[in-house]
Coordinates of C-alpha atoms and ligand atoms in Angstrom, one line a residue:
M1 CA 0.0 0.1 -0.1
S2 CA 1.5 3.3 -1.0
D3 CA 1.5 6.0 1.6
K4 CA 0.8 9.5 0.3
K5 CA 1.1 11.3 3.4
E6 CA 3.8 13.8 3.7
H7 CA 6.2 13.4 6.7
R8 CA 8.0 16.2 7.6
F9 CA 10.0 14.3 10.2
W10 CA 10.3 10.6 8.7
S11 CA 11.3 12.1 5.4
Q12 CA 14.4 13.2 6.9
Q13 CA 15.3 10.0 8.8
P14 CA 17.5 7.0 7.7
V15 CA 14.6 4.6 7.2
S16 CA 13.8 3.1 3.6
Q17 CA 11.3 5.7 1.8
G18 CA 9.0 3.4 0.2
K19 CA 11.5 2.0 -2.7
K20 CA 10.5 -1.6 -3.2
N21 CA 13.3 -3.1 -5.3
H22 CA 16.7 -2.6 -4.0
Y23 CA 19.9 -3.3 -6.1
V24 CA 21.7 -6.3 -4.5
N25 CA 24.7 -4.3 -3.5
E26 CA 22.4 -1.8 -1.9
I27 CA 20.6 -4.3 0.6
N28 CA 21.8 -5.3 4.2
K29 CA 23.7 -2.2 4.7
P30 CA 23.1 0.7 6.8
I31 CA 21.6 3.6 5.0
E32 CA 23.8 6.2 6.7
P33 CA 27.4 5.5 7.8
A34 CA 28.4 5.5 11.5
K35 CA 30.0 8.6 12.8
D36 CA 32.4 9.3 15.4
P37 CA 30.1 9.3 18.5
V38 CA 32.7 11.6 20.7
K39 CA 33.3 14.1 17.9
D40 CA 30.4 14.1 15.5
I41 CA 27.8 13.7 18.0
R42 CA 26.1 16.8 20.1
D43 CA 27.0 15.9 23.8
K44 CA 24.3 18.1 25.3
P45 CA 20.5 17.0 24.9
L46 CA 18.3 18.6 22.2
N47 CA 16.4 22.0 22.7
L48 CA 12.9 21.7 23.9
P49 CA 10.1 24.2 23.8
D50 CA 10.4 26.8 26.8
G51 CA 8.6 25.6 29.8
Y52 CA 9.7 22.0 29.5
E53 CA 12.9 19.9 30.3
W54 CA 14.4 16.5 30.0
C55 CA 14.8 14.1 32.7
E56 CA 16.3 10.5 33.0
L57 CA 13.7 8.2 34.7
D58 CA 14.9 5.7 37.5
I59 CA 12.6 2.7 37.1
F60 CA 13.4 1.3 40.1
D61 CA 12.4 4.4 42.2
K62 CA 9.0 4.0 43.5
I63 CA 7.8 7.5 42.6
Q64 CA 9.4 7.7 39.2
I65 CA 8.0 4.4 38.2
E66 CA 4.5 5.4 39.5
E67 CA 4.9 8.6 37.3
I68 CA 5.7 6.5 34.2
Y69 CA 2.8 4.0 35.1
S70 CA 0.4 6.8 35.3
L71 CA 1.3 8.5 32.2
L72 CA 0.8 5.4 30.2
Y73 CA -2.2 4.4 31.8
N74 CA -4.0 7.5 31.0
N75 CA -2.1 8.3 27.6
Y76 CA -0.7 5.3 25.9
V77 CA -2.1 3.0 22.9
E78 CA -5.8 2.6 22.5
D79 CA -7.8 0.5 19.7
G80 CA -9.2 2.5 16.8
D81 CA -12.6 2.7 18.5
S82 CA -11.1 4.2 21.9
M83 CA -12.8 1.2 23.8
F84 CA -9.3 -0.1 25.4
R85 CA -6.1 1.2 26.4
F86 CA -2.9 -0.8 27.4
D87 CA -2.4 -0.8 31.1
Y88 CA 1.3 -2.1 31.4
S89 CA 1.8 -2.8 35.1
I90 CA 4.7 -1.4 37.3
P91 CA 6.4 -4.9 37.5
F92 CA 6.0 -5.4 33.7
L93 CA 7.7 -2.0 33.0
Q94 CA 10.4 -2.8 35.3
W95 CA 11.1 -6.1 33.7
A96 CA 10.7 -4.7 30.0
L97 CA 13.0 -2.1 30.7
S98 CA 15.9 -3.8 32.6
P99 CA 17.4 -6.6 30.5
P100 CA 21.2 -7.3 31.0
E101 CA 23.2 -4.3 30.0
Y102 CA 20.3 -1.9 30.0
K103 CA 21.2 1.8 29.8
K104 CA 19.4 4.1 32.4
D105 CA 19.9 7.0 30.4
W106 CA 17.7 5.3 27.4
H107 CA 14.7 5.9 29.7
V108 CA 13.9 9.4 28.8
G109 CA 11.4 11.9 29.8
V110 CA 10.1 15.3 29.3
R111 CA 8.7 17.4 32.2
V112 CA 6.8 20.7 32.7
S113 CA 9.3 22.7 34.3
S114 CA 7.1 24.5 36.6
T115 CA 5.2 21.4 37.8
H116 CA 7.4 18.6 37.1
L117 CA 4.6 16.7 35.6
L118 CA 6.0 13.9 33.1
I119 CA 4.4 14.5 29.9
G120 CA 6.4 12.6 27.5
F121 CA 8.4 9.4 27.4
I122 CA 10.5 7.1 25.2
T123 CA 12.5 4.1 25.9
G124 CA 15.3 1.9 24.4
I125 CA 16.9 -1.3 25.2
P126 CA 20.1 -3.0 23.9
V127 CA 19.3 -6.1 21.8
N128 CA 21.6 -8.3 19.6
V129 CA 19.3 -8.6 16.2
N130 CA 20.1 -11.4 13.6
I131 CA 19.1 -10.3 10.5
Y132 CA 19.8 -12.4 7.4
Q133 CA 23.5 -13.2 7.9
N134 CA 24.4 -10.2 10.2
T135 CA 24.3 -9.8 14.1
I136 CA 23.9 -6.1 15.0
L137 CA 23.7 -4.6 18.2
M138 CA 20.7 -2.4 17.8
A139 CA 18.5 -0.4 20.3
E140 CA 14.8 -1.5 20.6
I141 CA 12.6 1.5 21.0
N142 CA 9.3 1.1 23.0
F143 CA 6.9 3.3 25.2
L144 CA 6.8 6.2 22.8
C145 CA 4.1 8.4 24.6
V146 CA 3.1 12.1 24.8
H147 CA 0.5 13.3 27.1
K148 CA -3.0 13.6 25.3
K149 CA -3.2 17.4 26.0
L150 CA 0.2 18.0 24.3
R151 CA -0.4 15.9 21.1
S152 CA 0.2 17.4 17.5
K153 CA 2.9 19.7 18.7
R154 CA 5.8 17.8 17.1
L155 CA 7.1 16.7 20.5
A156 CA 7.3 13.0 19.4
P157 CA 10.0 14.0 16.9
V158 CA 12.2 15.8 19.4
L159 CA 11.9 12.5 21.8
I160 CA 12.9 10.3 18.9
R161 CA 16.0 12.6 18.1
E162 CA 17.1 12.9 21.6
I163 CA 17.0 9.2 22.2
T164 CA 18.9 8.6 18.7
R165 CA 21.4 10.9 20.0
R166 CA 21.9 8.8 23.3
I167 CA 22.0 5.7 21.3
N168 CA 24.6 7.0 18.9
R169 CA 26.8 8.5 21.6
C170 CA 26.9 4.6 22.6
N171 CA 28.1 4.1 19.2
I172 CA 25.0 2.2 18.1
W173 CA 23.4 3.2 14.7
Q174 CA 20.5 0.8 14.1
A175 CA 17.4 0.5 15.9
V176 CA 14.2 -1.9 15.8
Y177 CA 10.6 -1.0 16.7
T178 CA 6.9 -1.5 15.8
S179 CA 3.9 0.4 15.6
G180 CA 0.2 0.2 14.9
V181 CA 0.5 3.2 12.8
K182 CA 2.1 3.1 9.4
L183 CA 5.0 4.9 8.9
P184 CA 7.8 5.4 6.3
G185 CA 10.4 2.3 6.6
S186 CA 8.4 -0.8 7.7
I187 CA 9.8 -4.1 7.0
S188 CA 6.7 -6.0 7.4
T189 CA 2.9 -5.8 8.5
C190 CA 1.5 -8.5 10.7
R191 CA -1.9 -9.0 11.6
Y192 CA -3.3 -9.8 15.2
Y193 CA -5.3 -12.8 16.1
H194 CA -7.3 -13.5 19.3
R195 CA -8.2 -16.6 20.9
P196 CA -11.1 -16.2 23.3
I197 CA -10.6 -17.8 26.7
N198 CA -13.4 -16.2 28.8
P199 CA -15.9 -15.3 25.6
Q200 CA -18.7 -14.1 27.7
K201 CA -16.8 -11.3 29.3
L202 CA -15.0 -10.3 26.0
I203 CA -18.7 -10.1 24.3
E204 CA -20.0 -8.1 27.5
V205 CA -16.9 -5.4 27.1
G206 CA -17.3 -5.4 23.2
F207 CA -14.2 -6.9 22.5
S208 CA -16.1 -9.4 20.6
C209 CA -19.4 -9.9 19.2
L210 CA -21.9 -13.1 19.4
R211 CA -22.3 -14.3 16.0
R212 CA -25.5 -14.5 14.3
N213 CA -27.5 -17.6 15.1
V214 CA -25.0 -18.6 17.8
T215 CA -26.2 -18.4 21.5
M216 CA -23.6 -17.6 24.5
T217 CA -23.8 -21.3 25.5
M218 CA -22.8 -22.5 21.9
T219 CA -20.2 -19.9 22.0
K220 CA -18.9 -20.9 25.6
K221 CA -18.9 -24.6 24.5
L222 CA -16.7 -23.7 21.5
Y223 CA -13.8 -21.9 23.0
K224 CA -13.9 -24.3 26.2
I225 CA -10.3 -25.3 27.3
S226 CA -9.5 -28.1 29.1
D227 CA -8.0 -27.7 32.9
C228 CA -4.8 -29.6 32.5
P229 CA -2.0 -29.6 29.9
K230 CA -2.0 -32.9 28.0
T231 CA 1.8 -33.2 26.9
P232 CA 3.6 -35.6 29.1
G233 CA 6.4 -33.6 30.9
F234 CA 5.2 -30.3 30.2
R235 CA 5.8 -28.1 33.2
I236 CA 6.8 -24.4 34.2
A237 CA 10.4 -23.4 33.3
T238 CA 13.1 -23.0 36.1
D239 CA 16.4 -21.4 36.5
A240 CA 18.1 -24.8 36.1
D241 CA 16.5 -25.0 32.3
V242 CA 18.0 -22.1 31.2
P243 CA 21.0 -23.4 29.3
Q244 CA 18.8 -25.8 27.5
I245 CA 16.4 -23.2 26.7
H246 CA 18.9 -21.0 25.3
S247 CA 20.2 -23.7 23.0
L248 CA 17.1 -24.7 21.8
L249 CA 15.5 -21.3 21.2
N250 CA 18.7 -19.9 19.4
E251 CA 18.8 -23.0 17.3
Y252 CA 14.9 -22.8 16.5
L253 CA 15.2 -19.2 15.6
K254 CA 17.9 -19.8 12.8
R255 CA 14.9 -20.7 10.6
F256 CA 13.6 -16.8 10.6
D257 CA 15.1 -14.0 8.7
V258 CA 14.7 -11.5 11.6
T259 CA 15.4 -12.5 15.2
I260 CA 16.9 -11.9 18.5
L261 CA 20.2 -13.6 19.3
F262 CA 19.9 -14.3 23.1
S263 CA 22.6 -14.9 25.5
E264 CA 21.9 -17.0 28.6
E265 CA 21.6 -14.0 30.8
D266 CA 18.7 -12.7 28.2
I267 CA 17.0 -16.0 28.5
K268 CA 17.2 -15.9 32.4
H269 CA 15.7 -12.3 32.2
W270 CA 13.0 -12.6 29.5
L271 CA 12.1 -16.2 29.8
I272 CA 11.8 -17.3 33.5
S273 CA 8.4 -16.7 34.7
K274 CA 7.3 -13.6 36.8
Q275 CA 3.7 -13.5 38.0
N276 CA 1.3 -11.4 35.9
V277 CA 4.2 -10.7 33.6
V278 CA 5.7 -13.4 32.1
Y279 CA 5.1 -17.3 32.1
S280 CA 7.3 -19.8 30.5
Y281 CA 7.0 -23.7 30.3
V282 CA 9.2 -26.5 28.9
V283 CA 8.5 -30.3 27.8
E284 CA 10.9 -32.6 29.7
D285 CA 11.4 -35.8 28.0
Q286 CA 10.5 -38.3 30.7
E287 CA 13.2 -40.8 29.9
T288 CA 16.2 -38.7 28.9
K289 CA 15.3 -35.6 31.2
Q290 CA 16.2 -33.4 28.3
I291 CA 14.1 -30.3 27.4
T292 CA 12.7 -30.9 24.1
D293 CA 10.2 -27.9 23.7
F294 CA 9.6 -24.6 25.1
C295 CA 6.8 -21.9 25.0
S296 CA 5.9 -18.8 26.9
F297 CA 3.3 -16.0 27.1
Y298 CA 3.3 -12.4 28.7
V299 CA 0.4 -10.5 30.2
V300 CA -0.7 -7.0 29.7
P301 CA -4.0 -6.1 30.9
S302 CA -6.1 -3.4 28.8
T303 CA -8.4 -0.9 30.4
V304 CA -11.9 -1.1 29.3
L305 CA -12.9 2.5 28.7
R306 CA -16.5 3.6 29.8
H307 CA -17.9 0.3 30.9
S308 CA -20.2 0.0 34.0
V309 CA -19.2 -3.5 35.2
Y310 CA -15.7 -4.2 34.1
S311 CA -12.5 -2.1 34.5
N312 CA -10.4 -4.4 32.6
I313 CA -9.6 -7.2 30.3
L314 CA -6.4 -9.7 31.0
V315 CA -4.7 -10.4 27.9
A316 CA -1.9 -12.8 26.9
Y317 CA 0.4 -12.4 24.4
A318 CA 2.4 -15.4 22.6
Y319 CA 5.8 -14.8 23.2
Y320 CA 8.8 -17.1 22.2
Y321 CA 8.6 -20.9 21.6
A322 CA 10.8 -23.8 20.3
S323 CA 9.7 -27.2 19.5
S324 CA 11.8 -30.1 18.6
K325 CA 9.5 -33.0 19.5
T326 CA 6.0 -31.8 20.6
D327 CA 3.6 -30.5 17.7
L328 CA 3.5 -26.8 17.8
V329 CA -0.4 -27.1 17.9
D330 CA -0.3 -29.2 21.1
L331 CA 2.3 -26.9 22.7
M332 CA 0.2 -23.9 22.3
Q333 CA -2.8 -26.0 23.6
D334 CA -1.1 -26.3 26.8
A335 CA -0.1 -22.6 26.7
L336 CA -4.0 -21.9 26.4
V337 CA -4.7 -23.9 29.5
C338 CA -1.9 -22.3 31.6
A339 CA -3.1 -18.8 30.5
K340 CA -6.8 -19.9 31.5
K341 CA -5.4 -20.9 34.9
N342 CA -4.1 -17.6 35.3
K343 CA -7.4 -16.1 34.5
I344 CA -6.6 -14.8 31.1
D345 CA -9.7 -13.5 29.2
V346 CA -8.1 -13.6 25.7
F347 CA -4.8 -15.0 24.3
N348 CA -3.3 -12.9 21.2
C349 CA -0.8 -13.7 18.7
L350 CA 0.3 -12.0 15.4
D351 CA 0.7 -14.1 12.2
I352 CA 4.3 -14.3 12.6
A353 CA 6.9 -17.1 13.0
E354 CA 5.2 -20.4 12.6
N355 CA 1.9 -19.2 14.3
K356 CA 0.0 -20.0 11.3
Q357 CA 0.5 -23.5 12.0
F358 CA -1.7 -23.5 15.2
I359 CA -4.0 -20.3 14.5
N360 CA -6.8 -22.0 12.9
K361 CA -6.6 -25.2 14.6
L362 CA -6.9 -23.4 18.0
K363 CA -9.8 -21.2 17.2
F364 CA -7.6 -17.8 17.2
E365 CA -10.0 -15.2 15.5
F366 CA -8.8 -12.7 12.9
G367 CA -8.3 -9.5 14.4
D368 CA -8.8 -5.9 13.0
G369 CA -5.3 -4.7 14.0
N370 CA -1.9 -4.6 12.0
L371 CA 1.3 -4.1 13.5
H372 CA 4.2 -2.8 11.4
Y373 CA 7.8 -3.7 11.9
Y374 CA 10.6 -1.2 11.5
L375 CA 14.1 -0.9 11.0
Y376 CA 16.1 2.4 11.6
N377 CA 19.0 3.0 9.4
W378 CA 19.2 -0.5 7.7
R379 CA 18.3 -1.2 4.2
C380 CA 16.9 -4.6 3.6
P381 CA 14.1 -6.4 1.5
I382 CA 10.6 -6.5 3.0
F383 CA 9.8 -9.6 5.0
S384 CA 6.7 -11.7 4.9
S385 CA 5.2 -12.1 8.4
E386 CA 6.4 -15.6 8.8
K387 CA 9.9 -14.8 8.6
I388 CA 9.8 -12.5 11.5
G389 CA 11.2 -14.3 14.9
L390 CA 11.1 -11.4 17.0
I391 CA 8.7 -10.3 19.5
F392 CA 8.1 -7.0 21.1
L393 CA 6.4 -6.2 24.1
Ligands
LIG401 S1 4.8 2.4 19.3 C1 3.7 3.3 20.4 C2 3.5 4.7 20.3 N1 2.7 5.4 21.1 C3 1.2 5.5 21.1 O1 0.7 5.4 20.3 C4 0.6 6.2 22.2 C5 -0.3 7.1 22.0 N2 -0.1 8.1 21.2 C6 0.9 9.2 21.7 O2 1.4 9.3 22.7 C7 1.3 10.0 20.6 O3 0.3 10.0 19.4 C8 2.8 9.6 19.9 C9 2.9 10.8 18.7 C10 3.8 9.8 20.8 C11 2.8 8.3 19.3 N3 6.2 6.0 16.0 O4 4.5 14.9 18.2 P1 3.7 15.0 17.2 C12 5.3 10.6 14.1 C13 6.9 6.9 15.3 O5 3.2 16.1 16.6 P2 1.9 13.3 18.5 C14 6.4 3.0 20.0 O6 6.5 3.2 21.1 C15 4.3 11.1 13.0 O7 4.2 10.3 11.8 N4 6.6 8.0 14.9 O8 2.5 13.6 17.1 C16 7.6 2.8 19.0 C17 4.8 12.6 12.7 O9 6.0 12.5 11.8 P3 5.8 13.1 10.2 C18 5.2 8.4 14.8 O10 0.6 12.5 18.0 C19 8.1 4.1 18.8 C20 5.1 13.0 14.0 O11 5.4 11.8 14.8 C21 4.7 7.6 15.6 O12 1.6 14.3 19.3 C22 9.2 4.3 17.9 C23 4.2 13.8 14.6 O13 4.7 14.3 16.0 C24 4.9 6.6 16.3 N5 4.2 5.5 16.8 O14 3.1 12.1 19.3 C25 9.7 5.6 17.4 N6 3.3 8.3 15.7 O15 5.4 14.4 10.1 C26 10.7 5.7 16.5 C27 3.4 9.6 15.2 O16 7.2 12.7 9.8 C28 12.2 5.3 16.8 N7 4.5 9.5 14.7 O17 4.7 12.0 9.5 C29 13.2 5.4 15.9 C30 14.5 4.9 16.1 C31 15.0 5.7 17.2 C32 16.6 5.3 17.6 C33 17.6 5.3 16.6 C34 18.9 4.7 17.2 C35 19.9 4.4 16.2

């Protein structure tokens, strides 16, 4: 789809500007060369409009993380009809923003100077991205947010430029990010799918509709999930499983064109369960005691805006998995069982990686939202969604 909109900011950035067919010698290369991070990159923050100031937020300070939480709770991403808004919990935000080697000064805020109210936010974390044959240390950008009362004042480009400056000062020149909004530079467009677990609540809050000629009883029966996992040896992952999950997952991810290259420390951080944040499971072979398969999901509630009975829905998102022995459908079926045990209302996934193997069989419904993947300062061909093995929070 061609994007006819003029992009005052994005047209000046090193992202692919819509050219579909690159010459072979142009692809898999930076769009702009690296500079000398000490000599050529400004060492002071960018100028902000009068009355605003930069801050670096300490996510482990009780007051500061509450400020971030409240900015996002009131102003972050909503669905197209403004019925739901992401409600990232404090423990989730602390987990998402503190992986191994994280940089405190990549948690960037803008405050009103007179009141100190936090009105803008953007974050980066370091990630090793495998893209085709290249492994590149990049920044993963997330949680860009401007207070609703200050929208359309060009604050977002300032936040993006400032975090770019801070990342470049660390001699890092590429970034990866996703957005529901279509911008220049997308490398893939993916579709959301939703598996109802508590269909009655989803219908009552307007997340889904009762189908024509289908009763609530029939709907509940259709989406019923058993109470126990059925794969022998399926159990919660523990610290002791980290080395095996590490090799299993990195090996499995080789089949995709763009993925994360995980270290063992990354696996421990990202893939060991934390209540109401992330849940990970392994299949242990009963005889050899080897870990043969692995799956996980993370949890982000959504606030239900303007509803008299329900204030939120609990949403799980398919996260990383790797199967070597168990059929992926059986593995994800067991993940659904565990999601239900943890009171999840709906289990979401994208049509990335090998998800199409289980989407229909496990009754995931086609969603109405897209998620676009982007690379900053890296020229490469456009990917089909099943070539993506990289999952954002
Ligand atoms: S995606 C989540 C984004 N957040 C939300 O959707 C929350 C609700 N919305 C808001 O808070 C605001 O509407 C935001 C825009 C802050 C999104 N990504 O200030 P403006 C461009 C990038 O007047 P506002 C996530 O967190 C827009 O096209 N650019 O607009 C990943 C226009 O530019 P141009 C976006 O509505 C973020 C300009 O901003 C986005 O007040 C990745 C208008 O600015 C968007 N989601 O504020 C960031 N939305 O005129 C990029 C709008 O050119 C990282 N815009 O069209 C790039 C890599 C950086 C590091 C590089 C290191 C090497």
